[in-house]
Amino acid sequence: MIPKLTDRRGETFKHRPLGFRGHVTPWISVNLPSPRRPSARCAERMAEAPRSCDCFVSLPPGSRDDHVIFGKNSDRPRDEVQEVVYYPAASHPAGSLLECTYIQIPQVEQTHAVILSKPAWILGLERGDSAWAALSVITGLLEQHGQGGQCREDPEPFSYHNTFLLLDRTEAWVLETAGRLWVAQKVTEGVKNISNQLTIGTEISAEHPELRSVAQAQGWWDGEGEFNFSQVFSPENPPARMELAKQRYRGGTELLQQHDGSVTAEVMMSILRDKPSGICMDSGGFRTTGSMVSILPRDTSLSCIHFFTATPDPSRSVFKPFVFSECMTPVLRVVSPQFGPDDPVRKQPRFQSQVDRRHDLYKAHQVALNAMETNPDEGLARLSSTSEEHPQVETSSARRAAGEGPGSS
């Protein structure tokens, strides 16, 4: 889902909730195999079915309207539950610590309101009020703490490095990492997507000050000619999993390019629901467990609208809208149960047992999908009833963001 930016609950860099601070910055991350020569054990794991996430952004003139449009599919272990949680802005005592999923880090004195779609067993971090501020926070924490930690709720070791898509109303940044090293590319117009691989070549807008010297010292780059990050830091013998990720990346690029100049929230939802490309995936024990689409009008007098499924498989889910306002009412149907100190994530050793993290909407969605297998008409009716809004809300809410309907302000 994320690296980011300001909030009361946080995880440094390992996992990625899909999140927005107030009206501005979403930060999303997708997992990457460790850069350069992975161990035989790592390569064996990576040869399994693809465990990919896909993030998309369209900036004018790629968008039909004067909007930045964002989309994200979070592809995770198929039984993992994603919740959608809201945390209000808050003040914190000087010198206080923030409890993350695995470590503690210094808390900042003021945090912004944030909406997160995330695996229910991890915590989410949000700091910053622009894409560039988010990038600065991420790289600063990366320098201090590095990245790692278990990336799924299971005792079998599994971790990865991350790449992020950060955006606000005016621009986007792609941030890719290798250990504490990083490189970033600024995107100011058109369409862009990322998947589970390094995509930044020579189009580097910012980088870690020691990036090139480390590459030379390791013998990965001779210091001559143009520096190409993805070539220098990718494994010499990519495992099958990375080759499959390339197919997903190309498929996502093709879908975006087909709509270049006409991207809307509805178009982005259709891309996230696309099964032939593998963007909407269900294979090898992994599937799309949560999806998100956001509309960020460049006109700051218009509200941003963020859509979340909070349920698996966007092709059989409704995108529900969320708008930041002064008076927020928690939607408990999409918040998972809490287990406190008895949570297997908190107990040592970790992940020795499983708990039922399903929230009410997730359970209702399961019932609807099961009914569709035996009685399609009844199942479709149940699926529609899992939300107060019907699918038409996706279109009507998008129009409000464009100022085309009542309540657009």
Short mmCIF file of C-alpha atoms in Angstrom, two decimals:
data_model
loop_
_atom_site.label_atom_id
_atom_site.label_comp_id
_atom_site.label_asym_id
_atom_site.label_seq_id
_atom_site.Cartn_x
_atom_site.Cartn_y
_atom_site.Cartn_z
CA MET A 1 0.00 0.00 0.00
CA ILE A 2 3.06 2.92 1.04
CA PRO A 3 6.64 5.27 3.34
CA LYS A 4 5.06 8.09 4.21
CA LEU A 5 4.01 10.59 5.92
CA THR A 6 2.39 11.73 9.04
CA ASP A 7 0.24 9.74 11.40
CA ARG A 8 -0.22 8.23 14.70
CA ARG A 9 0.28 4.68 13.70
CA GLY A 10 3.10 3.66 11.57
CA GLU A 11 5.27 1.11 9.97
CA THR A 12 8.55 2.21 8.69
CA PHE A 13 8.96 0.85 5.20
CA LYS A 14 8.05 -2.73 4.95
CA HIS A 15 4.39 -2.83 4.17
CA ARG A 16 2.25 -0.52 2.27
CA PRO A 17 -1.07 0.74 3.37
CA LEU A 18 -2.85 2.78 0.73
CA GLY A 19 -3.17 6.19 2.30
CA PHE A 20 -3.91 9.88 1.96
CA ARG A 21 -3.07 12.74 4.25
CA GLY A 22 -5.90 15.16 4.54
CA HIS A 23 -6.45 16.39 1.02
CA VAL A 24 -3.04 15.78 -0.39
CA THR A 25 -0.56 12.98 -0.56
CA PRO A 26 -1.05 9.28 -1.17
CA TRP A 27 1.91 7.10 -0.71
CA ILE A 28 1.98 3.65 -2.03
CA SER A 29 4.67 1.03 -2.21
CA VAL A 30 5.05 -2.20 -4.08
CA ASN A 31 7.43 -4.98 -3.17
CA LEU A 32 10.71 -5.65 -4.94
CA PRO A 33 13.08 -8.59 -4.65
CA SER A 34 16.33 -7.60 -2.96
CA PRO A 35 18.54 -5.84 -5.52
CA ARG A 36 21.56 -7.48 -7.16
CA ARG A 37 22.55 -11.13 -6.83
CA PRO A 38 19.84 -12.60 -4.53
CA SER A 39 20.72 -15.67 -2.52
CA ALA A 40 19.70 -19.10 -3.80
CA ARG A 41 17.04 -19.28 -1.06
CA CYS A 42 15.68 -15.88 -2.05
CA ALA A 43 15.72 -16.75 -5.73
CA GLU A 44 13.82 -19.95 -5.02
CA ARG A 45 11.09 -18.02 -3.19
CA MET A 46 10.89 -15.45 -5.97
CA ALA A 47 10.33 -18.16 -8.56
CA GLU A 48 6.88 -18.74 -7.11
CA ALA A 49 3.68 -17.26 -8.53
CA PRO A 50 3.83 -13.45 -8.88
CA ARG A 51 3.07 -11.48 -5.74
CA SER A 52 2.63 -8.12 -7.30
CA CYS A 53 1.04 -4.78 -6.64
CA ASP A 54 0.27 -2.20 -9.28
CA CYS A 55 0.02 1.58 -8.92
CA PHE A 56 -1.12 4.05 -11.56
CA VAL A 57 -1.26 7.81 -11.91
CA SER A 58 -2.57 10.14 -14.59
CA LEU A 59 -1.77 13.84 -14.62
CA PRO A 60 -3.12 16.32 -17.19
CA PRO A 61 -3.02 16.07 -20.17
CA GLY A 62 -3.28 12.31 -19.54
CA SER A 63 -6.49 12.90 -17.59
CA ARG A 64 -9.69 13.94 -19.33
CA ASP A 65 -10.28 16.70 -16.81
CA ASP A 66 -7.92 18.93 -14.87
CA HIS A 67 -7.48 16.20 -12.27
CA VAL A 68 -4.72 13.97 -10.99
CA ILE A 69 -6.14 10.41 -10.97
CA PHE A 70 -4.57 7.67 -8.88
CA GLY A 71 -5.21 3.92 -8.75
CA LYS A 72 -3.81 1.05 -6.70
CA ASN A 73 -4.34 -2.71 -6.43
CA SER A 74 -2.85 -4.34 -3.35
CA ASP A 75 -2.05 -7.97 -4.16
CA ARG A 76 -1.46 -9.92 -0.99
CA PRO A 77 -1.92 -13.43 0.50
CA ARG A 78 -5.44 -14.35 -0.59
CA ASP A 79 -6.89 -14.71 2.93
CA GLU A 80 -5.40 -11.47 4.25
CA VAL A 81 -7.99 -8.86 5.25
CA GLN A 82 -7.62 -5.20 4.29
CA GLU A 83 -9.32 -2.62 6.47
CA VAL A 84 -10.01 1.06 5.81
CA VAL A 85 -9.24 3.23 8.84
CA TYR A 86 -9.34 6.96 9.51
CA TYR A 87 -7.16 8.75 12.06
CA PRO A 88 -7.79 12.42 12.87
CA ALA A 89 -5.12 15.08 13.14
CA ALA A 90 -3.40 15.04 16.51
CA SER A 91 -0.75 16.71 18.66
CA HIS A 92 1.89 14.65 20.48
CA PRO A 93 4.17 15.46 23.45
CA ALA A 94 7.74 16.38 22.59
CA GLY A 95 10.05 13.40 22.82
CA SER A 96 7.31 10.78 22.52
CA LEU A 97 7.80 7.57 20.56
CA LEU A 98 5.68 6.06 17.80
CA GLU A 99 4.99 2.33 18.03
CA CYS A 100 5.41 0.82 14.57
CA THR A 101 4.76 -2.75 13.47
CA TYR A 102 8.26 -3.89 14.46
CA ILE A 103 10.16 -0.92 15.89
CA GLN A 104 9.70 2.40 17.65
CA ILE A 105 10.65 5.71 16.06
CA PRO A 106 10.51 9.30 17.36
CA GLN A 107 7.04 10.80 17.00
CA VAL A 108 6.54 14.21 15.43
CA GLU A 109 4.69 16.85 17.42
CA GLN A 110 1.84 17.33 14.92
CA THR A 111 0.26 14.73 12.64
CA HIS A 112 -2.38 15.22 9.97
CA ALA A 113 -5.64 13.39 9.41
CA VAL A 114 -5.16 10.27 7.30
CA ILE A 115 -7.27 7.59 5.60
CA LEU A 116 -5.57 4.22 5.11
CA SER A 117 -6.44 1.02 3.30
CA LYS A 118 -4.04 -1.56 4.69
CA PRO A 119 -3.55 -5.16 5.78
CA ALA A 120 -5.33 -5.36 9.12
CA TRP A 121 -2.29 -6.71 10.95
CA ILE A 122 0.09 -3.82 10.25
CA LEU A 123 0.17 -0.18 11.20
CA GLY A 124 0.35 2.78 8.81
CA LEU A 125 2.50 5.91 8.86
CA GLU A 126 1.64 9.29 7.30
CA ARG A 127 3.81 12.41 7.44
CA GLY A 128 4.03 15.25 4.97
CA ASP A 129 1.79 17.61 3.04
CA SER A 130 3.11 17.15 -0.50
CA ALA A 131 4.64 14.45 -2.66
CA TRP A 132 8.12 15.88 -2.24
CA ALA A 133 7.69 16.18 1.54
CA ALA A 134 6.63 12.52 1.61
CA LEU A 135 9.72 11.53 -0.34
CA SER A 136 11.92 13.46 2.10
CA VAL A 137 10.31 11.74 5.10
CA ILE A 138 10.67 8.28 3.56
CA THR A 139 14.28 8.66 2.55
CA GLY A 140 15.15 10.19 5.93
CA LEU A 141 13.61 7.27 7.82
CA LEU A 142 15.19 4.84 5.36
CA GLU A 143 18.61 6.31 6.09
CA GLN A 144 18.04 5.98 9.85
CA HIS A 145 16.32 2.60 10.07
CA GLY A 146 16.79 0.76 6.78
CA GLN A 147 14.07 -1.59 5.59
CA GLY A 148 13.11 -5.15 6.38
CA GLY A 149 10.78 -7.05 8.65
CA GLN A 150 8.34 -9.81 7.92
CA CYS A 151 6.07 -8.82 5.04
CA ARG A 152 3.25 -11.28 5.59
CA GLU A 153 1.47 -12.72 8.59
CA ASP A 154 3.35 -15.98 8.62
CA PRO A 155 6.41 -17.36 10.47
CA GLU A 156 8.11 -18.31 7.19
CA PRO A 157 10.65 -15.52 6.46
CA PHE A 158 9.60 -13.23 3.62
CA SER A 159 10.77 -9.65 3.15
CA TYR A 160 11.55 -7.30 0.29
CA HIS A 161 12.66 -3.83 -0.66
CA ASN A 162 10.13 -1.26 -1.82
CA THR A 163 9.23 1.20 -4.52
CA PHE A 164 6.73 4.01 -4.02
CA LEU A 165 4.37 6.20 -5.99
CA LEU A 166 3.84 9.56 -4.25
CA LEU A 167 1.56 12.28 -5.56
CA ASP A 168 -0.36 15.43 -4.78
CA ARG A 169 -2.51 17.83 -6.80
CA THR A 170 0.38 19.02 -8.96
CA GLU A 171 2.98 16.27 -9.42
CA ALA A 172 4.01 12.68 -8.78
CA TRP A 173 7.27 11.04 -7.73
CA VAL A 174 8.39 7.47 -8.27
CA LEU A 175 10.79 6.43 -5.51
CA GLU A 176 12.75 3.16 -5.81
CA THR A 177 15.01 1.73 -3.15
CA ALA A 178 17.87 -0.70 -2.62
CA GLY A 179 18.66 -1.08 1.05
CA ARG A 180 19.24 2.46 2.31
CA LEU A 181 19.99 3.69 -1.20
CA TRP A 182 17.31 5.27 -3.36
CA VAL A 183 16.56 7.06 -6.59
CA ALA A 184 13.54 9.14 -7.61
CA GLN A 185 11.88 10.32 -10.81
CA LYS A 186 9.58 13.35 -10.99
CA VAL A 187 6.43 13.08 -13.14
CA THR A 188 4.56 16.28 -13.99
CA GLU A 189 2.33 15.22 -16.89
CA GLY A 190 0.87 12.20 -18.66
CA VAL A 191 0.48 8.66 -17.32
CA LYS A 192 2.80 6.43 -15.28
CA ASN A 193 2.58 3.04 -13.58
CA ILE A 194 4.81 0.95 -11.34
CA SER A 195 4.84 -2.75 -10.53
CA ASN A 196 7.22 -5.15 -8.78
CA GLN A 197 10.43 -4.13 -10.49
CA LEU A 198 12.86 -1.28 -10.92
CA THR A 199 11.63 1.13 -13.61
CA ILE A 200 13.88 4.19 -13.26
CA GLY A 201 16.69 4.11 -15.80
CA THR A 202 18.56 7.30 -16.67
CA GLU A 203 15.63 9.67 -16.01
CA ILE A 204 16.81 10.47 -12.48
CA SER A 205 15.50 13.58 -10.73
CA ALA A 206 16.97 12.93 -7.26
CA GLU A 207 19.14 10.25 -5.66
CA HIS A 208 20.97 9.13 -2.53
CA PRO A 209 24.33 10.98 -2.37
CA GLU A 210 26.27 7.70 -2.19
CA LEU A 211 24.28 5.80 -4.82
CA ARG A 212 26.87 5.85 -7.60
CA SER A 213 29.93 5.46 -5.38
CA VAL A 214 28.42 2.33 -3.80
CA ALA A 215 27.63 0.93 -7.26
CA GLN A 216 31.24 1.51 -8.31
CA ALA A 217 32.68 0.04 -5.12
CA GLN A 218 30.59 -3.11 -5.60
CA GLY A 219 31.73 -3.45 -9.21
CA TRP A 220 28.22 -2.96 -10.59
CA TRP A 221 29.10 0.20 -12.53
CA ASP A 222 32.44 1.28 -13.99
CA GLY A 223 31.74 4.98 -13.63
CA GLU A 224 31.81 5.52 -17.37
CA GLY A 225 28.87 6.65 -19.46
CA GLU A 226 25.32 7.36 -18.37
CA PHE A 227 24.19 5.86 -15.07
CA ASN A 228 21.15 3.57 -15.49
CA PHE A 229 19.71 2.69 -12.08
CA SER A 230 17.48 -0.22 -13.11
CA GLN A 231 20.31 -1.87 -15.06
CA VAL A 232 22.91 -1.35 -12.35
CA PHE A 233 20.79 -2.54 -9.42
CA SER A 234 18.75 -5.34 -10.98
CA PRO A 235 19.90 -8.97 -10.45
CA GLU A 236 22.16 -10.34 -13.16
CA ASN A 237 20.01 -13.47 -13.46
CA PRO A 238 16.43 -12.34 -12.75
CA PRO A 239 14.22 -15.07 -11.26
CA ALA A 240 10.98 -16.11 -12.94
CA ARG A 241 8.96 -13.96 -10.57
CA MET A 242 10.63 -10.78 -11.84
CA GLU A 243 10.01 -11.79 -15.44
CA LEU A 244 6.32 -12.24 -14.63
CA ALA A 245 6.29 -8.82 -12.97
CA LYS A 246 7.60 -7.34 -16.22
CA GLN A 247 4.58 -8.74 -18.03
CA ARG A 248 2.25 -7.12 -15.50
CA TYR A 249 4.12 -3.84 -15.80
CA ARG A 250 3.84 -3.87 -19.59
CA GLY A 251 0.16 -4.81 -19.36
CA GLY A 252 -0.51 -1.89 -17.02
CA THR A 253 1.42 0.48 -19.26
CA GLU A 254 -0.61 -0.60 -22.29
CA LEU A 255 -3.91 -0.12 -20.46
CA LEU A 256 -2.90 3.38 -19.38
CA GLN A 257 -1.67 4.33 -22.83
CA GLN A 258 -4.94 3.19 -24.40
CA HIS A 259 -6.68 5.89 -22.35
CA ASP A 260 -3.93 8.53 -22.39
CA GLY A 261 -5.73 11.86 -22.63
CA SER A 262 -9.06 10.53 -21.38
CA VAL A 263 -8.31 8.99 -17.97
CA THR A 264 -11.08 9.40 -15.40
CA ALA A 265 -11.82 7.69 -12.09
CA GLU A 266 -14.11 5.27 -13.96
CA VAL A 267 -11.30 4.43 -16.40
CA MET A 268 -8.91 3.84 -13.51
CA MET A 269 -11.41 1.51 -11.84
CA SER A 270 -11.76 -0.45 -15.08
CA ILE A 271 -7.97 -0.85 -15.24
CA LEU A 272 -7.87 -2.16 -11.68
CA ARG A 273 -10.64 -4.63 -12.59
CA ASP A 274 -8.81 -5.94 -15.68
CA LYS A 275 -8.16 -9.68 -15.38
CA PRO A 276 -6.58 -10.52 -18.78
CA SER A 277 -3.59 -8.29 -17.99
CA GLY A 278 -3.23 -9.80 -14.52
CA ILE A 279 -3.76 -6.41 -12.86
CA CYS A 280 -6.76 -7.88 -11.06
CA MET A 281 -5.12 -11.10 -9.96
CA ASP A 282 -5.92 -14.34 -8.17
CA SER A 283 -3.24 -17.01 -8.46
CA GLY A 284 -0.67 -18.91 -6.47
CA GLY A 285 -2.25 -18.17 -3.11
CA PHE A 286 -2.26 -14.42 -3.78
CA ARG A 287 -5.00 -12.10 -4.99
CA THR A 288 -6.02 -8.45 -5.10
CA THR A 289 -7.17 -7.94 -1.51
CA GLY A 290 -7.91 -4.21 -1.63
CA SER A 291 -8.17 -1.43 -4.21
CA MET A 292 -8.18 2.35 -4.18
CA VAL A 293 -8.86 5.15 -6.68
CA SER A 294 -8.45 8.86 -5.93
CA ILE A 295 -9.41 12.07 -7.71
CA LEU A 296 -7.27 15.11 -6.87
CA PRO A 297 -8.61 18.19 -8.71
CA ARG A 298 -5.96 20.79 -9.45
CA ASP A 299 -8.54 23.39 -8.47
CA THR A 300 -8.02 23.57 -4.70
CA SER A 301 -11.59 24.80 -4.19
CA LEU A 302 -12.77 21.29 -5.15
CA SER A 303 -12.54 18.42 -2.68
CA CYS A 304 -10.49 15.32 -3.35
CA ILE A 305 -12.46 12.06 -3.42
CA HIS A 306 -10.94 8.72 -2.49
CA PHE A 307 -12.62 5.41 -3.34
CA PHE A 308 -11.92 2.15 -1.46
CA THR A 309 -13.24 -1.37 -1.97
CA ALA A 310 -12.29 -2.69 1.51
CA THR A 311 -12.98 -6.12 -0.02
CA PRO A 312 -11.06 -8.47 -2.34
CA ASP A 313 -11.30 -8.58 -6.14
CA PRO A 314 -12.28 -5.14 -7.49
CA SER A 315 -14.10 -6.80 -10.42
CA ARG A 316 -16.63 -8.05 -7.85
CA SER A 317 -16.49 -5.13 -5.42
CA VAL A 318 -17.98 -1.67 -5.15
CA PHE A 319 -15.67 1.35 -4.81
CA LYS A 320 -16.98 3.38 -1.84
CA PRO A 321 -16.21 7.13 -1.71
CA PHE A 322 -14.51 9.03 1.11
CA VAL A 323 -14.10 12.81 1.43
CA PHE A 324 -12.20 14.57 4.21
CA SER A 325 -14.42 16.95 6.19
CA GLU A 326 -14.54 18.74 9.51
CA CYS A 327 -16.99 16.23 11.02
CA MET A 328 -15.88 12.66 10.41
CA THR A 329 -17.97 9.64 11.39
CA PRO A 330 -16.02 6.37 11.72
CA VAL A 331 -17.27 3.58 9.48
CA LEU A 332 -16.82 0.62 11.77
CA ARG A 333 -18.04 -1.93 9.21
CA VAL A 334 -14.66 -1.72 7.43
CA VAL A 335 -12.48 -1.73 10.56
CA SER A 336 -11.07 -5.08 11.70
CA PRO A 337 -11.25 -6.39 15.28
CA GLN A 338 -8.41 -5.48 17.64
CA PHE A 339 -6.61 -8.08 19.77
CA GLY A 340 -4.30 -5.93 21.88
CA PRO A 341 -1.30 -7.64 23.50
CA ASP A 342 -2.70 -11.05 22.52
CA ASP A 343 -2.33 -10.26 18.82
CA PRO A 344 0.06 -12.81 17.23
CA VAL A 345 1.85 -9.88 15.58
CA ARG A 346 2.72 -8.46 19.01
CA LYS A 347 3.57 -11.65 20.88
CA GLN A 348 7.08 -13.13 20.80
CA PRO A 349 7.87 -15.16 18.84
CA ARG A 350 5.59 -13.55 16.25
CA PHE A 351 3.07 -15.20 13.92
CA GLN A 352 2.69 -18.44 15.85
CA SER A 353 -1.10 -18.45 15.50
CA GLN A 354 -3.90 -16.89 13.44
CA VAL A 355 -6.85 -14.72 14.45
CA ASP A 356 -10.01 -13.78 12.56
CA ARG A 357 -9.41 -10.24 11.27
CA ARG A 358 -12.49 -10.07 9.03
CA HIS A 359 -14.56 -6.91 9.42
CA ASP A 360 -18.32 -6.84 8.85
CA LEU A 361 -18.17 -5.75 5.21
CA TYR A 362 -15.59 -8.42 4.41
CA LYS A 363 -17.87 -11.10 5.89
CA ALA A 364 -20.90 -9.83 3.95
CA HIS A 365 -18.84 -9.78 0.76
CA GLN A 366 -17.81 -13.39 1.33
CA VAL A 367 -21.44 -14.42 1.74
CA ALA A 368 -22.35 -12.63 -1.49
CA LEU A 369 -19.55 -14.25 -3.48
CA ASN A 370 -20.42 -17.69 -2.14
CA ALA A 371 -24.05 -17.13 -3.13
CA MET A 372 -22.97 -16.13 -6.64
CA GLU A 373 -21.41 -19.54 -7.08
CA THR A 374 -24.73 -21.29 -6.47
CA ASN A 375 -27.34 -18.64 -7.36
CA PRO A 376 -25.92 -15.79 -9.49
CA ASP A 377 -29.02 -13.58 -9.23
CA GLU A 378 -29.23 -13.87 -5.46
CA GLY A 379 -25.48 -13.42 -5.16
CA LEU A 380 -25.53 -10.25 -7.23
CA ALA A 381 -28.30 -8.84 -5.06
CA ARG A 382 -26.32 -9.64 -1.93
CA LEU A 383 -23.19 -8.09 -3.43
CA SER A 384 -25.05 -4.85 -4.14
CA SER A 385 -26.34 -4.78 -0.56
CA THR A 386 -22.85 -4.97 0.95
CA SER A 387 -22.67 -1.19 0.54
CA GLU A 388 -25.21 1.56 1.06
CA GLU A 389 -24.12 2.86 -2.35
CA HIS A 390 -24.73 1.03 -5.61
CA PRO A 391 -22.11 1.02 -8.38
CA GLN A 392 -23.60 4.23 -9.83
CA VAL A 393 -22.07 6.06 -6.87
CA GLU A 394 -18.67 5.61 -8.50
CA THR A 395 -19.76 7.77 -11.43
CA SER A 396 -21.83 10.30 -9.51
CA SER A 397 -19.08 10.91 -6.94
CA ALA A 398 -16.52 11.36 -9.69
CA ARG A 399 -18.75 13.96 -11.32
CA ARG A 400 -19.03 15.84 -8.06
CA ALA A 401 -15.23 16.05 -7.95
CA ALA A 402 -15.32 17.63 -11.39
CA GLY A 403 -17.92 20.13 -10.23
CA GLU A 404 -20.56 18.63 -12.50
CA GLY A 405 -23.22 17.84 -9.93
CA PRO A 406 -24.82 18.83 -6.63
CA GLY A 407 -22.55 18.92 -3.63
CA SER A 408 -19.46 19.46 -5.79
CA SER A 409 -17.96 21.93 -3.39
#
